[in-house]
Each structure stands twice: as C-alpha cells, then as structure tokens.
Amino acid sequence: MMGAISKAKQWHLPNNRGSYETAKPVQVRKTAVIGGGTMGRGIAISLCRAGYDTMIVEYDQKGLDACKRELDLTYKREMKLKRMQQGDVDKLINGMKFTLNLEDTRDCDLIIEAVFEEMVIKKELFKKLDKIVKPGAILASNTSTLDFDEMSSVLSDRTRLVGMHFFNPPHVIKVVEIVFGSYTSAQAVATAFATCDAMKKFAVLVGNCPFFVFNRLLFVYLAQAHKLLYQYGIMPKHVDAIVVSYGFLMGPLTMNDMNGHDVGEKLKKEWNIESSPIEKELYKRKRYGRKNGKGFYRYDPKTQKKEDDPEIEGIIERLASQAHVNMQLYSDSDMIEFLFYPLVNEGFLCVEEGIIEDESLVDLMFIFGFGWPPATGGPMRWGRKKGLRRIAGRVAHWHILEPEKREYKISKTLEKIFRQPYLANL
Ligand SMILES: NC(=O)c1ccc[n+]([C@@H]2O[C@H](COP(=O)([O-])OP(=O)(O)OC[C@H]3O[C@@H](n4cnc5c(N)ncnc54)[C@H](O)[C@@H]3O)[C@@H](O)[C@H]2O)c1
C-alpha cells in the first residue's frame, strides 16, 4: 500500500506538460471557498484545520446565515462523535472568516469554488474572479461533472484552473481527486497536491471526463445494486447484509440513502441518463433518502434509525414480478460478483482512457474513500485475486445478454483476456 501511496504523489501530466519532479507549487497562505453549502463548509473546515487563513464567500445574507448555522451543527455533531474537541472547534470558530464580497478574495493564493453545479453559474463566477484575484493565484473547482475546458474558457489565464473534487463530507473523507483539463498547468496541479498534503488528504490525479473516476465506479456499483431489487426482488436489507458480511462498513443502499436520491435524479436528468425503474419510483414518491426520512429504508424522525419500509418492499415485489431476468443468481457469492465485477471492469476502462495512471490508485481511492476492506487490497487487486479470466467471462456474458447497459461495456483489458485461449489462470 505504501508503494501505491508514493505512486499517487509521483504524478505526471500527459504530453510532458510537467510532473511532481519539475513543478513548483504556489506558496499558499490565504484561501477562500466560494459557496458555503454542504461541500464548501467541509472544504473550509479542512483548509482552516490545516492552518490556512480561510474565508467563506456567500452571495447573500440568507446563505451566509444558513452556512454559519450548519457549521455550528457540524461542530456539535463532530464533538458528539468525538472527532473534534472543544479546542479544535474554538480554533475553527476563531480562524474562519465570512464575507459577501467577492472582492475580498483579491489577495488569496488559492480560491476553491463550491457553488451550484451549473456551468452558467460557475463561468459567471470565474469571469468575475478573473478580474479580482492576483496574478499567480490558483483557482479550483469542486465540480463533480462539468467540463474543465469549457469552465476555463472565460479566464484570461486558463492554466490556473484545476479541479479539487472532494467527497461528502469533505472534512471527513480522505480522498480528493485532482482534475486536470487540457490547459491546467503543472503548477496548479502541484499546488492542489501540496494543499491536500497539508489537509492530510490522499490526492489522486485524474483526467477530465464526466464524473471522473470514483463516481464512475460508484455509479456502476449502484446500478447493479438497484438491479438486485427491481429485477430479482431482493430486499434492501438483504443486499446490504451481503455486502456488510463481505467486510464492508455499509451496504450500497444504505450508502445511496445517505448520499441522497435528489442528487442522483438531478444528475440523471442533466446527463440524459435513463433512471432505473426503482429510481423512478423513488423520485416519483420524493423518497430522497436519509435527508427526508425515506428512501430504500424509512428513518425514525427522532433517532434517525433505519427501518424496513413495507411501501418500498411492495414496490420491489411488483417491479420484480414484471421483470425479465436474463441471468440467474444462486448465492450470496453470485451477488457479490454481480455487484463488483462491473466496477472492476469500469476501473480498467478508466485506466485505458488515460483518466487515471494506474489501477493501484483506484484501489487506494476505494480503500480511503469508500471503506473498501483494506485486507483485500482494493477493488482492482481483489479482482486480480478472483481471476481476471473469470471476471472477463462474466462481464462479457452479461454484455451479450444486455448489450444496451453501459455498465457491461467491456474494457479492452478484459476483452483481450476473454478472447485468449485458456493457458493459465490469469
Ligand atoms: N454534495 C455532494 O455530495 C458533492 C460532492 C462532490 C462535489 N459536489 C459539488 O460541489 C459543488 C457544491 O455542491 P453542494 O452540494 O455543496 O451544493 P449546495 O447547494 O449545498 O451549496 C452551494 C452553495 O453555494 C452558494 N452559492 C451559489 N452561487 C454562489 C455565488 N455565485 N457566490 C457565492 N455563493 C454561491 C449557495 O448559496 C449555497 O450555499 C457542486 O459543484 C457539486 O457538484 C457536491
């Protein structure tokens, strides 16, 4: 694992655009986070804890008040969970500044935006920042999906924009994807790496593509988990229990409820991705997950404890009774293969597309960011231990049965293995 951690730090941009060996980060002292919502607040906590001068910029008083109120609740929750002491909270309260005036970013060295996920809004913001920030300052975006090349088109110096894709909650999750576009300079990447280092985050350089690496793999996994419900009629608690008994902290449906189905609904609409039958039912019934007390489970309003919900179980039974199942799953271990083999395949696709340099980095991202059991070495190593010939055979078979499903688009690596005559257990 240590080898892979060092490998992540030894990043290279393609076409000799620079690397960890040659690039010098900007000296960061003063930082600003634009947007004090879910992500902005957690990013600001991470920056402030790392010792940077930190400022949150909101665009109206209502937003600023909500941001402060939510920060207060976060501090209380963190102390209850014993992840923060009163002394840590005092430092954050005293260290963090707030403003409604974007001009206050004028002397910041690093400005990270976490405003709404809309290209028009982000471009408008960067257009303004371009006129305000000092030369040499690095601009970062926490976008999950938007194209960096289009975003940077409004900047007079396009090389200073880099992606810093944090995961929710950003002050807890250790992984950050550092995203480069066609114009991102090695200095901007080096600055993002140095800042992640100071925040004690594990950073991985990834290329500019919709959803980047982590979410691409995650979405494939969730698509498979949903199929277990609406095609096979397996109940959420059973799917989650199989994954937990395999060594994970949490099952996919509990995780999905935590992330919020409204986020998924919005993304699918924007990207014109067809929602699965079970997702359509969730969206129709506004079952957005833990945040509004019902998703794949229902949540006790007082204790937040999750319970089975007869309403969703009835829906699952109805959908499964109408489904045409193409393949049989006989055991828990068949279900583990069904859930995770397409995810491993997606990891190979990302490497082949040049979105990530090495499969060992996918492993680390999933160990640090997803709770993948470290003893298995992460998804890609787990896949190799299972046998790539076996995975290739399964994914190719599923692709033949359901060629329209993008989660079965087979990677070249697996296809080559699938087509090879049997020589040895690869
Ligand atoms: N929520 C997640 O799980 C998650 C994970 C990774 C990345 N992201 C990305 O992070 C970004 C923010 O997401 P979020 O979930 O925190 O959204 P959010 O809606 O919780 O927060 C956005 C905040 O930005 C503020 N804002 C909007 N326009 C502004 C402007 N021009 N100037 C200053 N403030 C402005 C809003 O008042 C709001 O407080 C998005 O790009 C999103 O795709 C979200």
Short mmCIF file of C-alpha atoms and ligand atoms in Angstrom, two decimals:
data_model
loop_
_atom_site.label_atom_id
_atom_site.label_comp_id
_atom_site.label_asym_id
_atom_site.label_seq_id
_atom_site.Cartn_x
_atom_site.Cartn_y
_atom_site.Cartn_z
CA MET A 1 0.00 0.00 0.00
CA MET A 2 2.87 2.41 0.80
CA GLY A 3 4.17 1.92 -2.74
CA ALA A 4 0.84 2.96 -4.22
CA ILE A 5 0.63 5.96 -1.87
CA SER A 6 4.01 7.19 -3.12
CA LYS A 7 2.93 6.49 -6.69
CA ALA A 8 -0.05 8.82 -6.25
CA LYS A 9 2.34 11.62 -5.29
CA GLN A 10 4.53 10.92 -8.33
CA TRP A 11 2.05 12.40 -10.75
CA HIS A 12 2.67 13.32 -14.38
CA LEU A 13 0.60 15.37 -16.75
CA PRO A 14 0.39 13.87 -20.24
CA ASN A 15 2.48 15.09 -23.20
CA ASN A 16 5.33 16.23 -20.96
CA ARG A 17 3.25 19.06 -19.53
CA GLY A 18 5.01 18.67 -16.19
CA SER A 19 5.24 16.41 -13.20
CA TYR A 20 5.83 16.31 -9.46
CA GLU A 21 9.57 16.49 -10.17
CA THR A 22 9.55 19.74 -12.09
CA ALA A 23 6.50 21.69 -10.91
CA LYS A 24 6.74 24.16 -8.06
CA PRO A 25 3.55 24.81 -6.10
CA VAL A 26 2.38 28.31 -5.36
CA GLN A 27 3.02 29.20 -1.72
CA VAL A 28 -0.45 29.08 -0.21
CA ARG A 29 -1.23 31.08 2.90
CA LYS A 30 -4.61 32.61 2.27
CA THR A 31 -7.53 30.62 0.90
CA ALA A 32 -11.15 31.30 0.02
CA VAL A 33 -14.04 28.94 -0.54
CA ILE A 34 -16.87 30.30 -2.67
CA GLY A 35 -20.21 28.84 -1.61
CA GLY A 36 -20.82 27.80 1.98
CA GLY A 37 -23.15 24.87 1.21
CA THR A 38 -22.67 21.18 2.03
CA MET A 39 -19.30 20.93 0.32
CA GLY A 40 -17.97 24.45 0.82
CA ARG A 41 -18.35 24.24 4.60
CA GLY A 42 -16.46 20.94 4.83
CA ILE A 43 -13.73 22.16 2.48
CA ALA A 44 -13.34 25.32 4.59
CA ILE A 45 -13.08 23.23 7.78
CA SER A 46 -10.32 21.13 6.16
CA LEU A 47 -8.40 24.21 4.98
CA CYS A 48 -8.73 26.01 8.31
CA ARG A 49 -7.64 22.91 10.24
CA ALA A 50 -4.57 22.68 8.01
CA GLY A 51 -3.57 26.14 9.22
CA TYR A 52 -4.53 28.24 6.18
CA ASP A 53 -6.21 31.61 6.51
CA THR A 54 -9.70 30.60 5.40
CA MET A 55 -12.64 32.63 4.22
CA ILE A 56 -16.09 31.55 3.03
CA VAL A 57 -17.78 33.73 0.42
CA GLU A 58 -21.56 33.54 0.08
CA TYR A 59 -23.70 35.63 -2.22
CA ASP A 60 -26.47 36.68 0.12
CA GLN A 61 -27.09 37.11 3.83
CA LYS A 62 -29.57 34.25 3.93
CA GLY A 63 -26.94 31.87 2.53
CA LEU A 64 -24.33 33.15 4.95
CA ASP A 65 -26.64 32.73 7.96
CA ALA A 66 -27.51 29.19 6.86
CA CYS A 67 -23.81 28.42 6.40
CA LYS A 68 -22.96 29.58 9.94
CA ARG A 69 -25.93 27.70 11.40
CA GLU A 70 -24.92 24.48 9.64
CA LEU A 71 -21.28 24.88 10.68
CA ASP A 72 -22.45 25.15 14.27
CA LEU A 73 -24.44 21.91 13.93
CA THR A 74 -21.45 20.19 12.33
CA TYR A 75 -19.17 21.19 15.21
CA LYS A 76 -21.70 19.84 17.73
CA ARG A 77 -22.06 16.58 15.79
CA GLU A 78 -18.29 16.20 15.43
CA MET A 79 -17.79 16.69 19.18
CA LYS A 80 -20.53 14.18 19.94
CA LEU A 81 -18.80 11.70 17.64
CA LYS A 82 -15.51 12.57 19.39
CA ARG A 83 -13.91 13.51 16.09
CA MET A 84 -13.35 17.05 17.38
CA GLN A 85 -12.53 18.52 20.79
CA GLN A 86 -13.71 21.91 22.09
CA GLY A 87 -10.21 23.27 21.36
CA ASP A 88 -10.49 22.25 17.67
CA VAL A 89 -13.88 23.91 17.40
CA ASP A 90 -12.59 27.12 19.03
CA LYS A 91 -9.76 27.26 16.52
CA LEU A 92 -12.21 26.86 13.65
CA ILE A 93 -14.59 29.47 15.03
CA ASN A 94 -11.79 31.96 15.52
CA GLY A 95 -9.94 31.08 12.32
CA MET A 96 -12.72 31.15 9.74
CA LYS A 97 -13.83 34.40 8.16
CA PHE A 98 -17.04 35.08 6.26
CA THR A 99 -17.91 37.61 3.61
CA LEU A 100 -20.48 38.51 0.99
CA ASN A 101 -17.94 40.45 -1.02
CA LEU A 102 -16.14 38.52 -3.74
CA GLU A 103 -13.57 41.34 -3.91
CA ASP A 104 -12.22 40.05 -0.58
CA THR A 105 -10.56 37.18 -2.49
CA ARG A 106 -8.16 39.72 -4.03
CA ASP A 107 -5.13 38.64 -2.00
CA CYS A 108 -5.92 34.90 -1.74
CA ASP A 109 -3.45 32.36 -3.09
CA LEU A 110 -5.99 29.58 -3.62
CA ILE A 111 -9.70 30.03 -4.32
CA ILE A 112 -11.90 26.93 -4.40
CA GLU A 113 -15.41 27.24 -5.74
CA ALA A 114 -18.22 25.03 -4.43
CA VAL A 115 -21.27 26.87 -5.79
CA PHE A 116 -24.24 25.21 -7.50
CA GLU A 117 -23.44 22.62 -10.17
CA GLU A 118 -24.40 24.80 -13.14
CA MET A 119 -21.97 25.68 -15.91
CA VAL A 120 -23.52 29.14 -16.38
CA ILE A 121 -23.15 29.99 -12.68
CA LYS A 122 -19.58 28.69 -12.48
CA LYS A 123 -18.50 30.52 -15.64
CA GLU A 124 -20.08 33.74 -14.40
CA LEU A 125 -18.19 33.35 -11.12
CA PHE A 126 -14.84 32.63 -12.79
CA LYS A 127 -15.33 35.61 -15.12
CA LYS A 128 -15.65 37.83 -12.03
CA LEU A 129 -12.76 36.13 -10.18
CA ASP A 130 -10.55 36.59 -13.24
CA LYS A 131 -10.78 40.35 -12.75
CA ILE A 132 -10.31 40.21 -8.97
CA VAL A 133 -7.67 37.64 -7.99
CA LYS A 134 -3.97 38.42 -8.00
CA PRO A 135 -1.70 37.10 -10.78
CA GLY A 136 -0.41 33.65 -9.88
CA ALA A 137 -3.36 32.75 -7.66
CA ILE A 138 -4.72 29.25 -8.29
CA LEU A 139 -8.41 28.72 -8.98
CA ALA A 140 -10.01 25.38 -8.19
CA SER A 141 -13.41 23.89 -8.83
CA ASN A 142 -15.15 21.21 -6.80
CA THR A 143 -17.43 20.28 -9.71
CA SER A 144 -18.41 16.60 -9.95
CA THR A 145 -19.37 16.58 -13.60
CA LEU A 146 -18.68 19.78 -15.50
CA ASP A 147 -16.10 20.12 -18.25
CA PHE A 148 -12.95 21.97 -17.18
CA ASP A 149 -12.13 23.17 -20.67
CA GLU A 150 -15.45 24.91 -21.03
CA MET A 151 -15.20 26.31 -17.50
CA SER A 152 -11.71 27.73 -18.07
CA SER A 153 -12.74 29.37 -21.37
CA VAL A 154 -13.75 32.56 -19.50
CA LEU A 155 -10.32 33.01 -17.87
CA SER A 156 -7.56 35.17 -19.28
CA ASP A 157 -5.10 32.60 -17.95
CA ARG A 158 -6.69 29.17 -18.43
CA THR A 159 -3.73 27.32 -16.93
CA ARG A 160 -4.56 28.35 -13.39
CA LEU A 161 -7.80 26.32 -13.16
CA VAL A 162 -7.56 22.89 -11.57
CA GLY A 163 -10.16 20.50 -10.17
CA MET A 164 -10.22 19.63 -6.50
CA HIS A 165 -13.03 17.13 -6.23
CA PHE A 166 -13.79 16.48 -2.57
CA PHE A 167 -16.28 13.91 -1.34
CA ASN A 168 -19.11 14.39 1.08
CA PRO A 169 -18.48 15.09 3.94
CA PRO A 170 -15.26 16.79 2.85
CA HIS A 171 -13.87 17.30 6.35
CA VAL A 172 -14.10 13.54 6.95
CA ILE A 173 -13.43 11.76 3.66
CA LYS A 174 -9.73 11.46 3.00
CA VAL A 175 -9.79 11.24 -0.79
CA VAL A 176 -9.59 14.15 -3.22
CA GLU A 177 -9.50 13.79 -7.00
CA ILE A 178 -7.25 16.44 -8.54
CA VAL A 179 -8.57 17.01 -12.05
CA PHE A 180 -6.61 18.39 -14.97
CA GLY A 181 -8.12 19.88 -18.11
CA SER A 182 -6.36 20.48 -21.43
CA TYR A 183 -4.93 23.76 -20.16
CA THR A 184 -4.27 23.09 -16.45
CA SER A 185 -0.66 23.91 -15.56
CA ALA A 186 1.65 21.63 -13.62
CA GLN A 187 1.95 24.44 -11.08
CA ALA A 188 -1.81 24.42 -10.45
CA VAL A 189 -1.71 20.62 -10.02
CA ALA A 190 1.32 20.84 -7.71
CA THR A 191 -0.47 23.47 -5.61
CA ALA A 192 -3.55 21.27 -5.30
CA PHE A 193 -1.36 18.33 -4.23
CA ALA A 194 0.53 20.43 -1.66
CA THR A 195 -2.75 21.74 -0.22
CA CYS A 196 -4.18 18.20 0.02
CA ASP A 197 -0.99 17.11 1.77
CA ALA A 198 -1.41 19.90 4.33
CA MET A 199 -5.05 18.85 4.85
CA LYS A 200 -3.86 15.24 5.30
CA LYS A 201 -5.90 14.14 2.31
CA PHE A 202 -4.99 11.40 -0.10
CA ALA A 203 -4.96 13.02 -3.54
CA VAL A 204 -5.04 11.30 -6.93
CA LEU A 205 -4.61 12.97 -10.30
CA VAL A 206 -7.43 12.17 -12.71
CA GLY A 207 -8.41 13.29 -16.19
CA ASN A 208 -11.31 15.45 -17.27
CA CYS A 209 -14.34 13.28 -18.02
CA PRO A 210 -17.93 13.20 -16.76
CA PHE A 211 -17.99 12.01 -13.13
CA PHE A 212 -14.20 11.43 -13.04
CA VAL A 213 -13.04 8.09 -11.65
CA PHE A 214 -14.51 7.49 -8.22
CA ASN A 215 -18.11 8.31 -9.13
CA ARG A 216 -17.92 6.41 -12.42
CA LEU A 217 -17.14 3.24 -10.49
CA LEU A 218 -19.63 4.07 -7.76
CA PHE A 219 -22.48 4.59 -10.24
CA VAL A 220 -21.82 1.19 -11.85
CA TYR A 221 -21.93 -0.44 -8.41
CA LEU A 222 -25.19 1.30 -7.51
CA ALA A 223 -26.76 0.39 -10.86
CA GLN A 224 -26.02 -3.27 -10.09
CA ALA A 225 -27.38 -2.96 -6.54
CA HIS A 226 -30.62 -1.45 -7.92
CA LYS A 227 -30.98 -4.39 -10.35
CA LEU A 228 -30.88 -6.81 -7.43
CA LEU A 229 -34.02 -5.06 -6.18
CA TYR A 230 -36.09 -4.41 -9.28
CA GLN A 231 -35.07 -7.47 -11.30
CA TYR A 232 -34.52 -10.10 -8.63
CA GLY A 233 -36.86 -8.86 -5.89
CA ILE A 234 -34.17 -8.99 -3.22
CA MET A 235 -34.94 -6.62 -0.35
CA PRO A 236 -32.60 -3.71 0.56
CA LYS A 237 -31.67 -5.16 3.95
CA HIS A 238 -30.61 -8.42 2.30
CA VAL A 239 -28.45 -6.73 -0.35
CA ASP A 240 -26.84 -4.54 2.32
CA ALA A 241 -26.30 -7.50 4.65
CA ILE A 242 -24.45 -9.50 1.97
CA VAL A 243 -22.06 -6.61 1.35
CA VAL A 244 -21.54 -5.95 5.07
CA SER A 245 -20.85 -9.62 5.77
CA TYR A 246 -18.25 -9.47 3.00
CA GLY A 247 -16.32 -6.95 5.14
CA PHE A 248 -17.71 -3.55 4.12
CA LEU A 249 -18.82 -1.00 6.68
CA MET A 250 -22.03 -0.27 4.85
CA GLY A 251 -24.18 -1.75 2.09
CA PRO A 252 -24.88 0.07 -1.20
CA LEU A 253 -28.49 1.01 -0.45
CA THR A 254 -27.73 2.48 2.97
CA MET A 255 -24.95 4.46 1.30
CA ASN A 256 -27.26 5.55 -1.51
CA ASP A 257 -29.83 6.79 1.03
CA MET A 258 -27.10 8.76 2.78
CA ASN A 259 -25.93 10.46 -0.42
CA GLY A 260 -29.47 11.50 -1.32
CA HIS A 261 -31.56 10.43 -4.32
CA ASP A 262 -32.39 14.02 -5.27
CA VAL A 263 -28.73 14.44 -6.26
CA GLY A 264 -28.99 11.33 -8.47
CA GLU A 265 -32.25 12.50 -10.02
CA LYS A 266 -30.77 15.87 -10.95
CA LEU A 267 -27.62 14.31 -12.42
CA LYS A 268 -29.51 11.76 -14.47
CA LYS A 269 -31.79 14.46 -15.89
CA GLU A 270 -28.87 16.71 -16.78
CA TRP A 271 -26.88 13.92 -18.41
CA ASN A 272 -29.87 12.37 -20.10
CA ILE A 273 -29.21 9.04 -18.43
CA GLU A 274 -32.26 6.82 -18.10
CA SER A 275 -33.15 6.14 -14.45
CA SER A 276 -33.76 2.54 -13.42
CA PRO A 277 -37.35 1.50 -12.59
CA ILE A 278 -36.63 1.58 -8.85
CA GLU A 279 -35.07 5.04 -9.08
CA LYS A 280 -38.12 6.31 -10.98
CA GLU A 281 -40.32 5.08 -8.13
CA LEU A 282 -38.11 6.78 -5.52
CA TYR A 283 -38.13 10.07 -7.42
CA LYS A 284 -41.89 9.94 -8.04
CA ARG A 285 -42.52 9.48 -4.33
CA LYS A 286 -39.87 12.05 -3.31
CA ARG A 287 -38.07 9.36 -1.31
CA TYR A 288 -34.80 11.25 -1.23
CA GLY A 289 -33.11 9.18 1.46
CA ARG A 290 -31.97 9.94 4.97
CA LYS A 291 -32.35 13.72 4.43
CA ASN A 292 -36.17 13.48 4.22
CA GLY A 293 -36.68 10.33 6.25
CA LYS A 294 -37.36 7.83 3.46
CA GLY A 295 -35.50 6.17 0.64
CA PHE A 296 -34.75 2.47 0.38
CA TYR A 297 -35.49 2.47 4.11
CA ARG A 298 -37.51 4.75 6.35
CA TYR A 299 -35.79 6.66 9.14
CA ASP A 300 -37.18 7.32 12.57
CA PRO A 301 -37.58 11.11 12.81
CA LYS A 302 -36.22 11.20 16.37
CA THR A 303 -33.46 8.60 16.38
CA GLN A 304 -32.67 8.53 12.62
CA LYS A 305 -32.57 4.73 12.99
CA LYS A 306 -33.29 2.98 9.72
CA GLU A 307 -36.19 0.56 9.45
CA ASP A 308 -37.57 -1.65 6.70
CA ASP A 309 -40.39 0.04 4.87
CA PRO A 310 -43.35 -2.02 3.61
CA GLU A 311 -44.09 0.63 0.96
CA ILE A 312 -40.74 0.19 -0.80
CA GLU A 313 -40.80 -3.57 -0.29
CA GLY A 314 -44.20 -3.71 -2.05
CA ILE A 315 -42.78 -1.69 -4.95
CA ILE A 316 -39.77 -4.01 -5.24
CA GLU A 317 -42.02 -7.07 -5.30
CA ARG A 318 -44.20 -5.55 -8.01
CA LEU A 319 -41.26 -4.48 -10.20
CA ALA A 320 -39.51 -7.83 -9.86
CA SER A 321 -42.69 -9.72 -10.74
CA GLN A 322 -42.78 -7.81 -14.06
CA ALA A 323 -39.04 -8.12 -14.81
CA HIS A 324 -37.50 -10.46 -17.36
CA VAL A 325 -34.37 -11.78 -15.76
CA ASN A 326 -31.66 -12.82 -18.18
CA MET A 327 -29.30 -14.49 -15.76
CA GLN A 328 -29.67 -16.49 -12.62
CA LEU A 329 -28.01 -15.61 -9.32
CA TYR A 330 -27.99 -18.56 -6.97
CA SER A 331 -25.99 -17.48 -3.95
CA ASP A 332 -24.60 -14.56 -1.98
CA SER A 333 -21.29 -15.03 -3.72
CA ASP A 334 -23.03 -14.76 -7.14
CA MET A 335 -24.45 -11.46 -5.90
CA ILE A 336 -21.03 -10.21 -4.81
CA GLU A 337 -19.73 -10.96 -8.32
CA PHE A 338 -22.76 -9.25 -9.84
CA LEU A 339 -22.17 -6.14 -7.73
CA PHE A 340 -18.41 -5.81 -8.04
CA TYR A 341 -17.22 -7.30 -11.34
CA PRO A 342 -18.68 -4.44 -13.42
CA LEU A 343 -16.97 -1.99 -11.03
CA VAL A 344 -13.59 -3.67 -11.65
CA ASN A 345 -14.28 -3.52 -15.40
CA GLU A 346 -15.00 0.22 -15.10
CA GLY A 347 -11.66 0.64 -13.31
CA PHE A 348 -9.90 -0.88 -16.33
CA LEU A 349 -11.87 1.41 -18.67
CA CYS A 350 -10.64 4.46 -16.72
CA VAL A 351 -7.01 3.31 -16.99
CA GLU A 352 -7.39 2.58 -20.72
CA GLU A 353 -8.94 6.01 -21.34
CA GLY A 354 -5.98 7.66 -19.57
CA ILE A 355 -8.28 9.12 -16.90
CA ILE A 356 -6.11 7.57 -14.18
CA GLU A 357 -2.49 6.49 -14.45
CA ASP A 358 -2.56 3.17 -12.67
CA GLU A 359 -5.07 0.67 -11.28
CA SER A 360 -3.37 0.70 -7.86
CA LEU A 361 -4.60 4.29 -7.49
CA VAL A 362 -8.18 3.10 -7.98
CA ASP A 363 -7.57 0.65 -5.14
CA LEU A 364 -6.35 3.35 -2.80
CA MET A 365 -9.21 5.69 -3.64
CA PHE A 366 -11.68 2.99 -2.73
CA ILE A 367 -9.88 2.00 0.48
CA PHE A 368 -9.67 5.61 1.69
CA GLY A 369 -12.88 6.98 0.22
CA PHE A 370 -15.36 4.13 0.12
CA GLY A 371 -14.48 1.87 3.01
CA TRP A 372 -13.34 -0.98 0.76
CA PRO A 373 -11.88 -3.62 3.12
CA PRO A 374 -8.11 -2.87 3.07
CA ALA A 375 -7.21 -6.53 3.59
CA THR A 376 -8.45 -7.34 0.07
CA GLY A 377 -6.13 -4.68 -1.40
CA GLY A 378 -8.91 -2.63 -3.04
CA PRO A 379 -11.24 -3.48 -5.94
CA MET A 380 -8.65 -3.97 -8.69
CA ARG A 381 -6.38 -6.14 -6.62
CA TRP A 382 -9.39 -8.05 -5.36
CA GLY A 383 -10.40 -8.57 -8.99
CA ARG A 384 -6.96 -9.91 -9.91
CA LYS A 385 -7.10 -12.30 -6.95
CA LYS A 386 -10.53 -13.51 -8.05
CA GLY A 387 -9.09 -14.10 -11.52
CA LEU A 388 -9.45 -11.75 -14.46
CA ARG A 389 -10.45 -14.60 -16.74
CA ARG A 390 -13.45 -15.26 -14.54
CA ILE A 391 -14.40 -11.57 -14.39
CA ALA A 392 -13.90 -11.19 -18.14
CA GLY A 393 -16.16 -14.20 -18.77
CA ARG A 394 -18.90 -12.88 -16.54
CA VAL A 395 -18.87 -9.30 -17.84
CA ALA A 396 -18.72 -10.47 -21.48
CA HIS A 397 -21.67 -12.79 -20.83
CA TRP A 398 -23.71 -10.02 -19.22
CA HIS A 399 -22.82 -7.71 -22.10
CA ILE A 400 -24.14 -10.26 -24.60
CA LEU A 401 -27.36 -10.61 -22.62
CA GLU A 402 -27.90 -6.87 -22.10
CA PRO A 403 -25.81 -5.03 -24.71
CA GLU A 404 -27.60 -1.73 -24.09
CA LYS A 405 -26.44 -1.49 -20.45
CA ARG A 406 -23.42 0.79 -20.22
CA GLU A 407 -22.18 -0.92 -17.04
CA TYR A 408 -21.37 -4.01 -19.14
CA LYS A 409 -19.34 -2.17 -21.80
CA ILE A 410 -16.31 -4.40 -21.58
CA SER A 411 -12.82 -2.95 -21.19
CA LYS A 412 -10.10 -3.87 -23.71
CA THR A 413 -8.09 -5.45 -20.90
CA LEU A 414 -10.88 -7.88 -20.02
CA GLU A 415 -11.95 -8.43 -23.61
CA LYS A 416 -8.42 -9.46 -24.57
CA ILE A 417 -8.35 -11.96 -21.70
CA PHE A 418 -11.79 -13.23 -22.62
CA ARG A 419 -10.68 -13.90 -26.19
CA GLN A 420 -7.39 -15.57 -25.27
CA PRO A 421 -7.22 -19.35 -25.41
CA TYR A 422 -7.03 -20.83 -21.94
CA LEU A 423 -3.36 -21.02 -20.92
CA ALA A 424 -3.29 -20.39 -17.23
CA ASN A 425 -5.43 -18.80 -14.59
CA LEU A 426 -4.74 -15.15 -15.31
N1 LIG B 1 -23.00 17.33 -2.40
C1 LIG B 1 -22.12 16.43 -2.76
O1 LIG B 1 -22.16 15.26 -2.35
C2 LIG B 1 -20.99 16.84 -3.67
C3 LIG B 1 -19.86 16.03 -3.75
C4 LIG B 1 -18.78 16.42 -4.56
C5 LIG B 1 -18.85 17.61 -5.26
N2 LIG B 1 -20.00 18.36 -5.20
C6 LIG B 1 -20.01 19.63 -5.95
O2 LIG B 1 -19.78 20.71 -5.04
C7 LIG B 1 -20.47 21.88 -5.50
C8 LIG B 1 -21.38 22.39 -4.41
O3 LIG B 1 -22.28 21.37 -4.04
P1 LIG B 1 -23.07 21.41 -2.67
O4 LIG B 1 -23.70 20.07 -2.53
O5 LIG B 1 -22.21 21.95 -1.60
O6 LIG B 1 -24.20 22.50 -3.04
P2 LIG B 1 -25.10 23.34 -2.02
O7 LIG B 1 -26.32 23.66 -2.78
O8 LIG B 1 -25.21 22.67 -0.71
O9 LIG B 1 -24.24 24.66 -1.81
C9 LIG B 1 -23.98 25.62 -2.78
C10 LIG B 1 -23.76 26.93 -2.06
O10 LIG B 1 -23.23 27.88 -2.97
C11 LIG B 1 -23.81 29.13 -2.70
N3 LIG B 1 -23.70 29.93 -3.93
C12 LIG B 1 -24.30 29.72 -5.12
N4 LIG B 1 -23.86 30.64 -6.02
C13 LIG B 1 -22.96 31.41 -5.39
C14 LIG B 1 -22.15 32.50 -5.78
N5 LIG B 1 -22.18 32.98 -7.02
N6 LIG B 1 -21.33 33.07 -4.86
C15 LIG B 1 -21.27 32.59 -3.59
N7 LIG B 1 -22.02 31.55 -3.18
C16 LIG B 1 -22.84 30.96 -4.05
C17 LIG B 1 -25.25 28.82 -2.31
O11 LIG B 1 -25.84 29.85 -1.55
C18 LIG B 1 -25.05 27.53 -1.48
O12 LIG B 1 -24.82 27.82 -0.11
C19 LIG B 1 -21.19 21.48 -6.78
O13 LIG B 1 -20.38 21.79 -7.86
C20 LIG B 1 -21.32 19.96 -6.62
O14 LIG B 1 -21.42 19.28 -7.84
C21 LIG B 1 -21.05 18.02 -4.40
#
